[in-house]
Backbone as numpy.savetxt, mean C-alpha at the origin, in Angstrom:
# Nx Ny Nz CAx CAy CAz Cx Cy Cz
-15.63 4.38 9.32 -14.00 3.81 9.73 -13.53 3.57 8.44
-12.31 3.95 8.29 -11.48 3.63 6.89 -10.38 2.80 7.55
-10.64 1.43 6.51 -9.76 0.13 6.60 -8.44 0.26 5.82
-7.52 0.24 6.39 -6.13 0.39 5.92 -5.35 -0.84 5.89
-4.65 -1.29 4.78 -3.80 -2.32 4.93 -2.36 -1.60 4.56
-1.33 -2.07 5.16 0.01 -1.40 5.11 0.98 -2.26 4.41
1.55 -2.06 3.23 2.62 -2.96 2.78 3.90 -2.56 2.61
4.66 -2.90 3.20 6.15 -2.52 3.46 6.97 -3.55 3.68
8.24 -3.75 3.09 8.99 -4.82 3.55 9.98 -4.41 4.97
9.81 -2.99 5.26 10.53 -2.97 6.72 9.54 -3.03 7.78
9.75 -3.66 8.75 8.82 -3.93 10.02 8.69 -2.65 10.72
9.86 -2.03 10.85 9.72 -0.85 11.64 8.98 0.63 11.02
9.05 0.62 9.56 8.26 1.50 8.84 6.92 1.06 9.14
6.42 -0.28 9.02 5.03 -0.61 9.11 4.42 -0.38 10.28
5.26 -0.60 11.74 4.80 -0.50 12.81 4.67 1.07 13.28
5.44 1.99 12.65 5.68 3.28 12.98 4.17 3.99 12.19
4.18 3.34 10.73 2.77 4.06 10.31 1.56 3.90 10.92
1.36 2.40 11.49 0.46 1.87 12.24 0.14 2.98 13.28
1.09 3.09 14.25 1.12 4.00 15.25 0.27 5.47 14.92
1.06 6.07 14.05 0.61 7.39 13.48 -0.82 7.35 12.69
-1.15 6.32 12.08 -2.50 6.19 11.64 -3.43 5.89 12.70
-3.12 5.13 13.73 -3.95 4.76 14.52 -4.40 6.11 15.49
-3.76 7.01 15.62 -4.17 8.33 16.51 -5.38 9.05 16.08
-5.68 8.56 14.82 -6.94 9.12 14.16 -8.01 8.04 14.41
-8.99 8.30 15.44 -9.99 7.22 15.44 -11.02 6.70 14.37
-10.92 7.34 13.34 -11.59 7.08 12.33 -10.74 5.98 11.27
-9.48 5.91 11.65 -8.70 4.93 10.81 -8.52 3.68 11.48
-8.25 2.54 10.76 -8.03 1.20 11.34 -6.95 0.65 10.28
-5.99 0.05 10.84 -4.96 -0.73 10.04 -5.70 -2.30 10.40
-5.95 -2.85 9.23 -6.37 -4.17 9.44 -5.46 -5.35 9.18
-4.44 -4.87 8.74 -3.42 -5.93 8.32 -1.93 -5.10 7.97
-0.82 -5.48 8.03 0.23 -5.10 7.70 1.19 -6.27 7.10
1.89 -6.26 5.83 2.49 -7.10 5.24 3.79 -6.76 4.66
4.68 -7.68 4.30 6.08 -7.20 3.79 6.33 -7.74 2.22
5.19 -7.98 1.55 5.46 -8.46 0.32 4.18 -8.39 -0.60
4.31 -8.42 -1.78 3.23 -8.36 -2.79 2.28 -9.49 -2.82
2.70 -10.54 -2.89 1.67 -11.60 -2.79 0.81 -11.81 -1.72
1.41 -11.66 -0.30 0.75 -11.65 0.63 -0.20 -10.59 0.71
0.17 -9.32 0.22 -0.69 -8.13 0.27 -1.92 -8.40 -0.75
-1.99 -8.95 -1.82 -2.84 -9.44 -2.66 -3.97 -10.46 -2.09
-3.27 -11.46 -1.18 -4.01 -12.25 -0.65 -4.87 -11.74 0.44
-4.20 -10.93 1.34 -5.05 -10.11 2.58 -5.89 -9.08 1.93
-5.42 -8.64 1.01 -6.65 -7.51 0.23 -7.94 -8.15 0.11
-7.98 -9.59 -0.55 -9.20 -10.27 -0.69 -9.81 -10.60 0.64
-9.04 -10.88 1.56 -9.65 -11.10 2.83 -10.00 -10.16 3.92
-9.08 -9.04 3.84 -9.52 -7.85 5.04 -10.51 -6.65 4.12
-10.48 -6.73 2.98 -11.23 -5.79 2.26 -10.94 -4.31 2.79
-9.84 -3.83 2.64 -9.17 -2.57 2.91 -9.92 -1.64 2.14
-10.05 -0.37 2.38 -10.58 0.65 1.60 -9.55 1.36 1.14
-8.15 1.33 1.67 -6.89 2.00 1.33 -5.73 1.01 1.20
-4.76 1.07 0.77 -3.70 0.36 0.76 -2.32 1.25 0.63
-1.66 1.19 1.69 -0.28 2.24 1.73 0.68 1.51 1.16
1.34 1.30 -0.12 2.11 0.47 -0.79 3.40 1.20 -0.92
4.36 0.39 -0.47 5.86 0.74 -0.95 6.00 0.29 -2.15
6.98 1.01 -2.84 7.21 0.98 -4.25 8.19 -0.37 -4.28
9.29 -0.24 -3.64 10.34 -1.43 -3.63 9.97 -2.55 -2.62
9.64 -3.79 -3.17 9.12 -4.87 -2.29 10.12 -6.10 -2.81
10.30 -6.95 -1.74 10.87 -8.40 -2.57 9.91 -9.14 -3.35
10.60 -9.74 -4.37 9.65 -10.55 -5.20 9.11 -9.48 -6.23
7.68 -9.59 -6.19 6.61 -8.53 -6.95 6.90 -6.99 -6.36
7.29 -6.34 -7.21 7.29 -4.64 -6.85 6.11 -4.21 -6.42
6.20 -3.18 -5.87 4.67 -2.44 -5.30 3.97 -1.81 -6.44
4.83 -1.66 -7.63 4.05 -1.15 -9.04 3.15 -2.36 -9.50
3.90 -3.53 -9.45 3.17 -4.64 -10.00 2.13 -5.16 -9.06
2.32 -5.16 -7.97 1.32 -5.31 -6.82 0.00 -4.49 -6.87
0.37 -3.34 -7.21 -0.72 -2.16 -7.34 -1.60 -2.52 -8.44
-0.56 -2.84 -9.42 -1.27 -3.30 -10.87 -2.53 -4.10 -10.72
-2.04 -5.42 -10.05 -2.93 -6.57 -10.09 -4.05 -6.21 -8.74
-3.61 -5.74 -7.84 -4.73 -5.40 -6.82 -5.84 -4.35 -7.27
-5.74 -3.48 -8.20 -6.39 -2.50 -8.75 -7.25 -3.01 -9.91
-6.70 -4.17 -10.65 -7.54 -4.78 -11.73 -8.49 -5.84 -11.22
-8.20 -6.16 -9.83 -9.33 -7.05 -9.17 -10.18 -6.02 -8.37
-9.64 -5.10 -7.78 -10.44 -4.32 -6.74 -10.31 -2.84 -7.03
-10.74 -2.43 -8.12 -10.66 -0.90 -8.49 -11.15 0.26 -7.40
-12.13 -0.14 -6.63 -12.53 0.59 -5.38 -11.54 0.86 -4.25
-10.52 0.06 -4.46 -9.55 0.34 -3.29 -8.73 1.57 -3.72
-8.34 2.38 -2.63 -7.37 3.50 -3.03 -5.97 2.92 -2.41
-5.08 3.42 -3.76 -3.67 3.09 -3.17 -2.96 4.21 -3.03
-1.97 4.50 -2.13 -0.98 5.39 -1.93 0.27 4.74 -2.04
0.96 5.06 -2.90 2.43 4.75 -2.99 3.41 5.47 -1.85
4.36 4.69 -1.23 5.20 4.99 -0.13 6.37 4.77 -0.51
7.49 5.64 -0.76 8.92 5.31 -1.16 9.76 6.36 -0.90
10.98 6.03 -0.76 12.01 7.10 -0.42 12.76 7.62 -2.02
12.07 6.86 -2.94 12.53 7.20 -4.41 11.75 8.54 -4.85
12.64 9.35 -5.40 11.99 10.71 -5.90 12.15 10.65 -7.55
12.55 9.69 -7.91 12.71 9.69 -9.48 11.31 9.73 -9.95
11.00 10.53 -11.06 9.79 10.91 -11.52 9.20 9.86 -12.21
10.18 8.94 -13.03 9.59 7.90 -13.63 9.00 6.70 -12.79
9.36 6.54 -11.34 8.94 5.53 -10.38 7.48 6.03 -10.23
7.51 7.36 -9.68 6.29 8.08 -9.27 5.25 7.85 -10.38
5.63 8.21 -11.66 4.63 8.09 -12.85 4.22 6.56 -13.03
5.20 5.69 -12.91 4.68 4.42 -13.15 3.45 3.97 -12.07
3.78 4.53 -10.76 2.65 4.05 -9.61 1.27 4.74 -9.88
1.49 6.17 -10.49 0.28 6.66 -10.81 -0.31 6.37 -12.11
0.32 5.80 -13.05 -0.21 5.07 -14.27 -0.90 3.80 -13.82
-0.48 3.03 -12.74 -1.15 1.66 -12.48 -2.34 2.11 -11.72
-2.79 3.30 -11.13 -3.70 3.70 -10.46 -3.60 4.36 -9.21
-2.44 4.39 -8.54 -2.11 4.89 -7.44 -2.82 6.45 -7.27
-3.40 6.79 -6.18 -4.18 8.28 -6.07 -3.24 9.02 -5.45
-1.85 8.76 -4.86 -0.86 9.63 -4.62 0.32 8.95 -4.06
1.24 9.74 -3.96 2.80 9.16 -3.67 3.13 9.93 -2.58
3.57 9.20 -1.58 4.30 9.88 -0.20 5.81 9.46 -0.24
6.66 10.51 -0.22 8.05 10.22 -0.15 8.53 10.54 0.86
């Protein structure tokens, strides 16, 4: 079972992702959060295999949250999620260790 943490500041996006992901019995959403600080705390607690990370979060950005998360837990796979198609933003997420980018 692949354990997933969803990090997005839009409740509807988090709920929709959960519904889609949980259609696959091999995936389990262990938590959904709307900000980076909470994401870091819950990553410690829930031990996800994958974090789906929004780039634009209130407070700490998804880029900074990913950098901190992967510094503590390099085994976690981060997938960046955003509507931004700016190559610089995509590259920043990849530079901090995201494995992919979903736009």
